[in-house]
Short mmCIF file of C-alpha atoms in Angstrom, two decimals:
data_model
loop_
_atom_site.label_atom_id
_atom_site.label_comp_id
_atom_site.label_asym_id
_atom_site.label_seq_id
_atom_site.Cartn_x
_atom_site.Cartn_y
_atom_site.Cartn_z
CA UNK A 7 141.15 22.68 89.77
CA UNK A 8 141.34 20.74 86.06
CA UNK A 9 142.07 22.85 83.25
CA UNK A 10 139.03 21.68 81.82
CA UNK A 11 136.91 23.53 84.46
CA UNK A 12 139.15 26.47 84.26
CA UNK A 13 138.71 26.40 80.73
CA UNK A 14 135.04 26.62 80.56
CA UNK A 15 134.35 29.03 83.18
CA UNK A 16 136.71 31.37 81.46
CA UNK A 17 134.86 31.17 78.29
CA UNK A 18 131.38 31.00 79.51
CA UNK A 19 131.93 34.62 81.40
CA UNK A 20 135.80 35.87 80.14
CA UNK A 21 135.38 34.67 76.07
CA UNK A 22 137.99 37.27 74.55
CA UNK A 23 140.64 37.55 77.51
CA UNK A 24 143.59 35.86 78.00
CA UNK A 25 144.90 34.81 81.21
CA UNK A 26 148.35 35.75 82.24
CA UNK A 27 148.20 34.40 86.12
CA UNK A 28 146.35 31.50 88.02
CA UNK A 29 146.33 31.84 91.76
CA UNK A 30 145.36 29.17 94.59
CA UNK A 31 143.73 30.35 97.46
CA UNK A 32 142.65 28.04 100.45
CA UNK A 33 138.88 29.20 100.79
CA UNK A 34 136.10 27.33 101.86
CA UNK A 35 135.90 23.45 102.99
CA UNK A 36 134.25 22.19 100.46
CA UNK A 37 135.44 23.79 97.23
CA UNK A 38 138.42 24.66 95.16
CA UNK A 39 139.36 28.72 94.56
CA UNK A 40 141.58 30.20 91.88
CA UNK A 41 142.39 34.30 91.23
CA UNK A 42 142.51 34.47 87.54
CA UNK A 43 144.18 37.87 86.29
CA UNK A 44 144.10 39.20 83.00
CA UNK A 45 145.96 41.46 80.44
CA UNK A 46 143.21 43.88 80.26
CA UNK A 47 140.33 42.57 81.77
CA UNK A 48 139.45 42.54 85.46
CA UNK A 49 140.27 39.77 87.47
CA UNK A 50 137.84 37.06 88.76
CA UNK A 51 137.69 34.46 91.11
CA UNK A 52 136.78 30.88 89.89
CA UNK A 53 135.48 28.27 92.25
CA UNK A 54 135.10 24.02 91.94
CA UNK A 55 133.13 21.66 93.77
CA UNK A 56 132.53 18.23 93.06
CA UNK A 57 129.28 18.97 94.51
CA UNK A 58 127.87 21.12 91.30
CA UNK A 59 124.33 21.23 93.42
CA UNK A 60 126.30 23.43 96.22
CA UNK A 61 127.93 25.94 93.75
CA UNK A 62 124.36 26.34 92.03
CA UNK A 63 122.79 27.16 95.15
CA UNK A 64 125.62 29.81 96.02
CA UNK A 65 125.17 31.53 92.75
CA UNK A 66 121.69 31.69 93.42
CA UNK A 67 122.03 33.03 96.90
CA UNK A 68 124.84 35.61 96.06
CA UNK A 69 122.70 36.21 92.84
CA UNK A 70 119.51 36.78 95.79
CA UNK A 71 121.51 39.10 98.06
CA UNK A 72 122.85 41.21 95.50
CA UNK A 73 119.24 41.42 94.18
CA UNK A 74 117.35 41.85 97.53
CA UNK A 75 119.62 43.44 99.70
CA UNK A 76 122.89 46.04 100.35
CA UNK A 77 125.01 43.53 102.09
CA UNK A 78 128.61 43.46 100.02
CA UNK A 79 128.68 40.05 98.06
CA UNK A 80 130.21 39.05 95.06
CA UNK A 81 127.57 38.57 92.61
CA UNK A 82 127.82 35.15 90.24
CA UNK A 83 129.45 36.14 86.99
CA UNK A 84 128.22 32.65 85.77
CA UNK A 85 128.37 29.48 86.93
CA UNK A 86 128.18 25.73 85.29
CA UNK A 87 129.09 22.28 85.29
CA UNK A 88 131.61 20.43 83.59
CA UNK A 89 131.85 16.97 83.67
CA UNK A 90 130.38 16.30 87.00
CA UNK A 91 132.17 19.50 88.59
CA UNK A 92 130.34 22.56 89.54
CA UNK A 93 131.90 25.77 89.13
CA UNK A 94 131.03 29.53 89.62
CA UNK A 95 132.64 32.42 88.80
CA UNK A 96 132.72 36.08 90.41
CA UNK A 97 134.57 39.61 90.33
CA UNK A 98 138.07 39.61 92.36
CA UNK A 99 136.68 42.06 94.70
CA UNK A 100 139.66 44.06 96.74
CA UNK A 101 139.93 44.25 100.46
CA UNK A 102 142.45 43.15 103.28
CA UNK A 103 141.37 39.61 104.89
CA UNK A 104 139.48 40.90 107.80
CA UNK A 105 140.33 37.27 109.65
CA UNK A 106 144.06 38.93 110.23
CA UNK A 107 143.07 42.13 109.94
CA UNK A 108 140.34 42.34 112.90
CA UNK A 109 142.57 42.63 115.59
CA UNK A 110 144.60 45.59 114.51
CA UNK A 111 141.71 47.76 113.17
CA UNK A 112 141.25 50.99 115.59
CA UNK A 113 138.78 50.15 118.06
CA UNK A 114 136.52 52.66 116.82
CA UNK A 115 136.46 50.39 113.48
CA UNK A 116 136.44 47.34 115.13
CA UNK A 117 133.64 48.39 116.34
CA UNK A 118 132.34 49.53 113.35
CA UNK A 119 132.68 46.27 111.78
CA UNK A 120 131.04 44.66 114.28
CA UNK A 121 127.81 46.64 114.19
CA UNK A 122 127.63 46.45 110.21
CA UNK A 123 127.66 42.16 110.93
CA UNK A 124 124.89 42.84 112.92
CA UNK A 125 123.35 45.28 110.42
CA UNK A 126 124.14 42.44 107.75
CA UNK A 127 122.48 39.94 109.68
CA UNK A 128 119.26 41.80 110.14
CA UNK A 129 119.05 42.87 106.61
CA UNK A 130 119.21 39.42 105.31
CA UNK A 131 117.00 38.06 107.82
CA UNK A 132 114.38 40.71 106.45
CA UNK A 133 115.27 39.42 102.90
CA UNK A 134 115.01 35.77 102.92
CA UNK A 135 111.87 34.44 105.10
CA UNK A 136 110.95 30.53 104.90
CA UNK A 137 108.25 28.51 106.20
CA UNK A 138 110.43 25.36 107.03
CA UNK A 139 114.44 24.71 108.67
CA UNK A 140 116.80 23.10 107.02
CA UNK A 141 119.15 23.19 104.36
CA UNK A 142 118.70 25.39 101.77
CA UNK A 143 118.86 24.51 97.61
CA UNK A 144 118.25 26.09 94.44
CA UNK A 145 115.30 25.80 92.72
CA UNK A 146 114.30 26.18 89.02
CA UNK A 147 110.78 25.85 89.40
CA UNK A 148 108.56 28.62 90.89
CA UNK A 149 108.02 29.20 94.92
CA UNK A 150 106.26 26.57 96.65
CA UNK A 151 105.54 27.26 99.98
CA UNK A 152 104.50 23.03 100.84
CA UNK A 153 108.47 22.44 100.21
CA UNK A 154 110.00 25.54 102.60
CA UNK A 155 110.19 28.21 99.46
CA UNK A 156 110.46 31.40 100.01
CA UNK A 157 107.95 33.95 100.41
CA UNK A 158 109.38 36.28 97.85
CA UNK A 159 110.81 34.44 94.91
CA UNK A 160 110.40 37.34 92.42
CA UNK A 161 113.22 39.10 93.66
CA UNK A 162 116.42 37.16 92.45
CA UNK A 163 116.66 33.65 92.16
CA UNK A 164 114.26 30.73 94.49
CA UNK A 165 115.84 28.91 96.85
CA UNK A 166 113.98 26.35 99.00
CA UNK A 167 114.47 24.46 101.82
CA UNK A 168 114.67 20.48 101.43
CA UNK A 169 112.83 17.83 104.23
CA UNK A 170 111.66 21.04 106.46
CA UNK A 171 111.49 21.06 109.82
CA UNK A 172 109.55 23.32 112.38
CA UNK A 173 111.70 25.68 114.69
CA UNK A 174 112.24 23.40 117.61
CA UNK A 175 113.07 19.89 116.22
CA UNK A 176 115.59 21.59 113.79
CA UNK A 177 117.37 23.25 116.55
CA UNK A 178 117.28 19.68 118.53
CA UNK A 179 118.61 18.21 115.62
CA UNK A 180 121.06 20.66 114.77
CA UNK A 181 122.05 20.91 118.48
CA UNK A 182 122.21 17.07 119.13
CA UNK A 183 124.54 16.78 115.64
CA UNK A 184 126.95 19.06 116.99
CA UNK A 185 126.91 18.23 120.60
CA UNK A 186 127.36 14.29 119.00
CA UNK A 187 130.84 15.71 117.36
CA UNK A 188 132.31 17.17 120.33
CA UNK A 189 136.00 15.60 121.25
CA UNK A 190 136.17 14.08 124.65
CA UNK A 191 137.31 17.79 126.03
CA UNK A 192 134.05 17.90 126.50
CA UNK A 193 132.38 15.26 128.05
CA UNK A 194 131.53 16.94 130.82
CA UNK A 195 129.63 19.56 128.92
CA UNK A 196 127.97 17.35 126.25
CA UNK A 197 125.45 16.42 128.31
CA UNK A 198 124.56 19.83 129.64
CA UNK A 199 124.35 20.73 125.66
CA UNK A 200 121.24 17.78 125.71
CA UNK A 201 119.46 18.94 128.92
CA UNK A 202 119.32 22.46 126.96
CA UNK A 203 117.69 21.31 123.49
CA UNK A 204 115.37 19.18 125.52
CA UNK A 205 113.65 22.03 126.95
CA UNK A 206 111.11 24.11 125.45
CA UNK A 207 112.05 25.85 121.81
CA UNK A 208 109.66 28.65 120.66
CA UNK A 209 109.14 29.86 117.35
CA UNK A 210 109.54 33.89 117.17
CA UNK A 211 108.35 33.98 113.27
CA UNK A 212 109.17 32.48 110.30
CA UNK A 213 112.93 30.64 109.71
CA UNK A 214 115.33 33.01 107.99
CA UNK A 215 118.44 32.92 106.46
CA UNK A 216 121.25 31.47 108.68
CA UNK A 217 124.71 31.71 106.93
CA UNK A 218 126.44 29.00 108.37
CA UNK A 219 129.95 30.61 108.34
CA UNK A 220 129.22 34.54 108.82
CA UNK A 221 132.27 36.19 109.93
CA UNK A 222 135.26 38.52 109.78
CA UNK A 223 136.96 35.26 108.33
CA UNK A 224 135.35 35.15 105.49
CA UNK A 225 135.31 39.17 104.25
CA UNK A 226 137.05 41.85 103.27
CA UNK A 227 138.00 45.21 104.67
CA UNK A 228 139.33 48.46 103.41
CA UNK A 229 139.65 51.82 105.07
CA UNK A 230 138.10 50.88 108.35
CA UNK A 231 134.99 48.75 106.26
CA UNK A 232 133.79 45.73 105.30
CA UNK A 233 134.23 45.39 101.51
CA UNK A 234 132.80 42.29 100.99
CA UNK A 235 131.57 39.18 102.91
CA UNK A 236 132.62 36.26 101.28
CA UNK A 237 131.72 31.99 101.43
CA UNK A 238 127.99 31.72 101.31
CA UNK A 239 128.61 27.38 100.76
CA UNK A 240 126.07 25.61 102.72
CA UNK A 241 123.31 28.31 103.85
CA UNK A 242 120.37 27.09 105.77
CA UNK A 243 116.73 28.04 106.92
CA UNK A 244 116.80 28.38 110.92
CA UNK A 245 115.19 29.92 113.88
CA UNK A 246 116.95 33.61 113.47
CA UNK A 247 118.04 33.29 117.38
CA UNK A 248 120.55 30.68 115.98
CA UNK A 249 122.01 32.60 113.94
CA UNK A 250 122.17 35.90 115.83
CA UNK A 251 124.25 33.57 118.58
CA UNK A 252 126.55 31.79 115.71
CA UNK A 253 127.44 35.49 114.50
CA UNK A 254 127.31 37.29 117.54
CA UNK A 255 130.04 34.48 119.04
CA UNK A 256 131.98 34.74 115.80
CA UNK A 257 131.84 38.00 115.58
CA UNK A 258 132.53 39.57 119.12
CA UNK A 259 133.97 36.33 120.94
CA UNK A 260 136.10 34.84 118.56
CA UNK A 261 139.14 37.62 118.33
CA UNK A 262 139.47 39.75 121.37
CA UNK A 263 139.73 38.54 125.12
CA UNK A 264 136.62 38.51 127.51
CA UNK A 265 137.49 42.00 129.03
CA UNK A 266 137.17 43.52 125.01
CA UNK A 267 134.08 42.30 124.00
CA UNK A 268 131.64 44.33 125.69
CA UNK A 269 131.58 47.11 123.36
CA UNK A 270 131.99 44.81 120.40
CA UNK A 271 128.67 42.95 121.69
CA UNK A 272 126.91 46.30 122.04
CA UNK A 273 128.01 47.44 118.44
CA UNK A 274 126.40 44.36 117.27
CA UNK A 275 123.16 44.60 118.59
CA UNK A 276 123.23 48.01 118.04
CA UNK A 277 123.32 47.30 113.75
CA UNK A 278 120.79 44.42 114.37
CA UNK A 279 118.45 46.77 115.61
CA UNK A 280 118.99 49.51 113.06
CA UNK A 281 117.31 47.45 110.63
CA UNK A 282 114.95 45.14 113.09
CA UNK A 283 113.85 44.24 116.81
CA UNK A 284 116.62 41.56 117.94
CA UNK A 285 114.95 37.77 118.47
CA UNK A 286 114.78 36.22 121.31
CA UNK A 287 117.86 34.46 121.59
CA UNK A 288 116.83 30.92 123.84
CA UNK A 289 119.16 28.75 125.72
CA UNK A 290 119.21 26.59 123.21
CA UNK A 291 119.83 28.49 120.40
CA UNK A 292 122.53 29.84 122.27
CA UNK A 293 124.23 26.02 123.46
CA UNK A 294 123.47 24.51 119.50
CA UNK A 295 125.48 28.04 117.91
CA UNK A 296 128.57 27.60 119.98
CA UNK A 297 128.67 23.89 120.22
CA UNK A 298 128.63 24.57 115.88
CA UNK A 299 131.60 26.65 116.24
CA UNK A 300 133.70 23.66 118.41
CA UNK A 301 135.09 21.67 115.69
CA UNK A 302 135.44 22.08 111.64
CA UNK A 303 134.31 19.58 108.68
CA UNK A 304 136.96 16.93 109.63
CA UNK A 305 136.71 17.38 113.20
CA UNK A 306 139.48 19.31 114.46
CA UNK A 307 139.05 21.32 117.18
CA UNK A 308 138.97 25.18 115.83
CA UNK A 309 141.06 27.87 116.38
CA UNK A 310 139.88 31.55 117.69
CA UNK A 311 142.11 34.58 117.81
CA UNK A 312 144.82 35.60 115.57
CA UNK A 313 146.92 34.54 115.10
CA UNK A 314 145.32 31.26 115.73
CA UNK A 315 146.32 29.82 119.35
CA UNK A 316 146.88 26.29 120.11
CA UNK A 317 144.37 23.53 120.63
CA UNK A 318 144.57 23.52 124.67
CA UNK A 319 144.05 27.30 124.37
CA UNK A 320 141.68 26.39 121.98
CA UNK A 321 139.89 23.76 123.99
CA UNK A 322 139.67 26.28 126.91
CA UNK A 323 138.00 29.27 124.79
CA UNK A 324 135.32 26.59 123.41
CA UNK A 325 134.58 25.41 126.94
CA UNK A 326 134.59 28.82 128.54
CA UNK A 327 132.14 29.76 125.70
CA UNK A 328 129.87 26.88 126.36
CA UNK A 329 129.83 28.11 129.63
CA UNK A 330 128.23 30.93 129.34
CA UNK A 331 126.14 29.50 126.69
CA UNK A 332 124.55 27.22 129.10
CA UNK A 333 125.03 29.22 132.62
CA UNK A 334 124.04 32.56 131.35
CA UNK A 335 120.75 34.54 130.49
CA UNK A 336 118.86 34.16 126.90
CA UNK A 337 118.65 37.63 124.90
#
């Protein structure tokens, strides 16, 4: 991160303190994150992107969530643009990364964390409501409901979706994107990823929120609970069974072995339906979420547990998970 940027997201939300440590931190793919710690102020956390439109619309989201909902987010101290670079500013909030702290918690909290993902999920899916898929932006201007806005723009900040799409074609494109990126592992599977977006997609109710990267990677924990869910880059409108499969494989798949995650899966549910009935969650939804999960932004194969195994363990866990994407029941 440039001084420059540094500079003027310090003044714009930190004008009288002085700065006495700058810390990198290796958050997000698409952005640039610094601890900033003060003499007597509190600390903050300042994040770059070259892309100033993405660090708008995630100060406008966390700015939403904070206004609509309970769900623990960092709300936007500020955020700017200097020179082409987009930059936002929030608190330092503290908390053990749950990403290496998940698989030590008691099971009792493991479980607990678990069901208040689900409980997050639900509650921002009751939030946000759109009338279009795709990726989401913030707007200035008031609600319009032609270009995907949302239905309740008075609480917080608007966001809107850009080129909607209607529940099925968006998960066929979404789908066929990911299923497109998949090494050669899976070449056996790719085209059983196809046969399952060509089928029929329903629409249970307006697109929600889908958080592309909702997870115990990206929060906090102290004491047993989540403190604060963190990286919000990149949210989109989609079918809510998309993103009820992304997080529930995140979530309960991702860290323990198969033999665990039966009560982890049950938790989850369980806080999904403390707050709302659970969508239907269709084949497809189900094949396009995992085949998401397969590779990262430059197209490495990802890495589940922790700590993280190898990339023919790796390989195996994504193809096992396909699977049962594809072989087993929807719901």
């Amino acid at each position: 991160m440039s001084d420059a940027v540094r500079e003027r997201a310090l003044t714009a939300t930190r004008p009288r303190a002085t700065p006495v440590s700058v810390e990198s931190l290796e958050r997000g793919n698409r952005k640039r994150t610094e601890v900033v710690r003060f003499a007597a102020e509190q600390p903050v956390v300042v994040q770059c992107s070259e892309a100033p439109g993405a660090t708008r619309t995630e100060a406008a989201l966390l700015a939403a969530i904070d206004a609509r909902t309970d769900v623990p987010v960092p709300r936007p101290l500020g955020d700017g643009v200097v020179d082409g670079t987009g930059w936002l500013v929030t608190p330092l909030i503290e908390g053990r990364d749950l990403h290496g702290a998940f698989v030590d918690l008691d099971p009792t909290d493991r479980r607990g964390v678990a069901r208040s993902f689900g409980r997050f999920l639900a509650t921002l899916h009751e939030a946000f409501r759109f009338s279009g898929c795709g990726g989401l932006t913030a707007d200035e201007s008031p609600a319009d409901e032609a270009t995907g806005a949302e239905s309740a723009p008075e609480h917080g900040p608007s966001l809107s979706v850009g080129d909607p799409a209607d529940a099925a074609e968006w998960v066929r494109r979404f789908g066929e994107r990911h299923a497109a990126r998949l090494p050669a592992d899976f070449d056996d599977l790719r085209e059983r990823v196809r046969d399952a977006l060509r089928g029929p997609i329903g629409a249970d109710g307006d697109p929600r929120l889908f958080p592309w990267d909702f997870r115990p990677g990206n929060a906090l924990v102290a004491d047993g609970a989540v403190t604060a869910v963190l990286d919000w880059e990149a949210p989109l409108a989609a079918p809510p069974g998309v993103s009820v499969a992304k997080a529930e494989h995140l979530v309960v798949d991702w860290y323990v072995p198969a033999g665990e995650t039966g009560p982890l899966r049950r938790a989850f549910r369980e806080g999904y339906e403390s707050v709302a009935p659970l969508p239907a969650v269709e084949r497809a939804h189900r094949a396009a979420a995992v085949a998401s999960a397969v590779v990262d932004g430059g197209g490495a194969v990802t890495n589940p547990r922790y700590p993280p195994v190898d990339r023919d363990a790796a390989v195996e866990f994504h193809r096992t998970a396909l699977r049962r994407a594809l072989d087993g029941p929807s719901g």
